[in-house]
PDB file of C-alpha atoms in Angstrom:
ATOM      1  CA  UNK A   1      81.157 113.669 113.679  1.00 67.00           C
ATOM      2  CA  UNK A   2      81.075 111.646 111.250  1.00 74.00           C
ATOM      3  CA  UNK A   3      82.206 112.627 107.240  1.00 79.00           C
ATOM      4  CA  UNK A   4      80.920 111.522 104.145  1.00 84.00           C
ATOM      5  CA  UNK A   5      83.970 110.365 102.210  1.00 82.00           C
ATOM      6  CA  UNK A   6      83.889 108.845  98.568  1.00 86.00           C
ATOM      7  CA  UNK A   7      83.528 105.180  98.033  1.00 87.00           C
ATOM      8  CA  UNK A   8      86.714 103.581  96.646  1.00 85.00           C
ATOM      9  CA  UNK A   9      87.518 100.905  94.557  1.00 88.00           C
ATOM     10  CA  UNK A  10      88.024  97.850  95.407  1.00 84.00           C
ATOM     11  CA  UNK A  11      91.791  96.598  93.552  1.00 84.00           C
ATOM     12  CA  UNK A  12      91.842  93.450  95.342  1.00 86.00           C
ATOM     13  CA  UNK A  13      91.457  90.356  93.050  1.00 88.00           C
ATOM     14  CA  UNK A  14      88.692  88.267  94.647  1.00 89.00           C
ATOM     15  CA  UNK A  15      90.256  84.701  93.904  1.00 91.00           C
ATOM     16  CA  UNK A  16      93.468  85.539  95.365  1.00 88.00           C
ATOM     17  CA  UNK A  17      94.800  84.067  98.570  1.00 89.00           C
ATOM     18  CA  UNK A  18      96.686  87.879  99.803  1.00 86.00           C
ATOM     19  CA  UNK A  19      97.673  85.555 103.454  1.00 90.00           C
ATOM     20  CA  UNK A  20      99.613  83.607 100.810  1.00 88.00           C
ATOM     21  CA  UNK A  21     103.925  84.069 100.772  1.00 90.00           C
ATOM     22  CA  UNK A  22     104.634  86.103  97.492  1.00 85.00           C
ATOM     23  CA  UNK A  23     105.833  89.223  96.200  1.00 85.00           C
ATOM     24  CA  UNK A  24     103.648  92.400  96.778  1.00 80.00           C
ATOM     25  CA  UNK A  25     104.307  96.063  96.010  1.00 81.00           C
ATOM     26  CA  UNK A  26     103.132  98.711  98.459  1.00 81.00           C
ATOM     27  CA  UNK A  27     103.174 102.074  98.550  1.00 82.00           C
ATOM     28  CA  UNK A  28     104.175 104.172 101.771  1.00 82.00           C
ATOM     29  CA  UNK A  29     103.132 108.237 102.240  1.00 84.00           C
ATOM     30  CA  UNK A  30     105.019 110.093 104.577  1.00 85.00           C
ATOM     31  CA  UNK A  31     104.131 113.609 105.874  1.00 87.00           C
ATOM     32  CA  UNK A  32     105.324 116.356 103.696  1.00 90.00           C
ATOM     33  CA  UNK A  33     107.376 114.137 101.624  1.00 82.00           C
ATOM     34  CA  UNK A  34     110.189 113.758 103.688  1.00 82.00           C
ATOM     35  CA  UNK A  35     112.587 111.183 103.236  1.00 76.00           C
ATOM     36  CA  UNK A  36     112.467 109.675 106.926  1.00 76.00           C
ATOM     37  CA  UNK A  37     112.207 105.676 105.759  1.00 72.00           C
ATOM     38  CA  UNK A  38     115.624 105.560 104.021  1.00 70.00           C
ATOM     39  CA  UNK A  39     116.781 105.545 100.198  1.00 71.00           C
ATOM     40  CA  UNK A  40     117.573 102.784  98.216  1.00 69.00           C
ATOM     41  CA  UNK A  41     120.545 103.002  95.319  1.00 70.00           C
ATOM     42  CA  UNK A  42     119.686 102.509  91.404  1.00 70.00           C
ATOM     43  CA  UNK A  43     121.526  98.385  92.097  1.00 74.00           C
ATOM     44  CA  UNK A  44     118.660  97.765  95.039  1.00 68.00           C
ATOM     45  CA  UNK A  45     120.604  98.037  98.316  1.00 70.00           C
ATOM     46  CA  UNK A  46     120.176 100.461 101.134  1.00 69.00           C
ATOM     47  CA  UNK A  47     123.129 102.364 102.907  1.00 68.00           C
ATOM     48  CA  UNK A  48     123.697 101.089 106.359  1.00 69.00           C
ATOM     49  CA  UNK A  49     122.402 103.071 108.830  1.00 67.00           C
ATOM     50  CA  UNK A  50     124.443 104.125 112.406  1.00 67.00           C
ATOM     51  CA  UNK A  51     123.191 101.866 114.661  1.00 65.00           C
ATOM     52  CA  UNK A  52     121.779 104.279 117.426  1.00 61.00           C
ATOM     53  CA  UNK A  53     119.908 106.244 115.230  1.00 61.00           C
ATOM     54  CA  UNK A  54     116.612 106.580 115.609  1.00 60.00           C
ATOM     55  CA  UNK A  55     114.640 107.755 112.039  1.00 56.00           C
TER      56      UNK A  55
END
């Protein structure tokens, strides 16, 4: 079955090399919210983890 979804914009710049090394922000949706990924403090680091577990 197939559904008729909306077209979306396209935010990619056209003259831009994205295969190239760089910098990129991306954003990462998890269900319900929940904080399985990790957190990061306010300075940019992120609290070590025990190593055997599994998130």
């Amino acid at each position: 079955m197939k559904r008729n979804l909306p077209q979306r914009k396209r935010i990619r710049l056209k003259e831009y090399d994205y295969s190239q090394e760089g910098y990129y922000f991306i954003t990462i949706c998890t269900k319900d919210r929940k904080e399985i990924l990790g957190k990061i403090d306010c300075r940019g680091r992120r609290p070590r983890r025990p190593a055997n577990e599994i998130i």
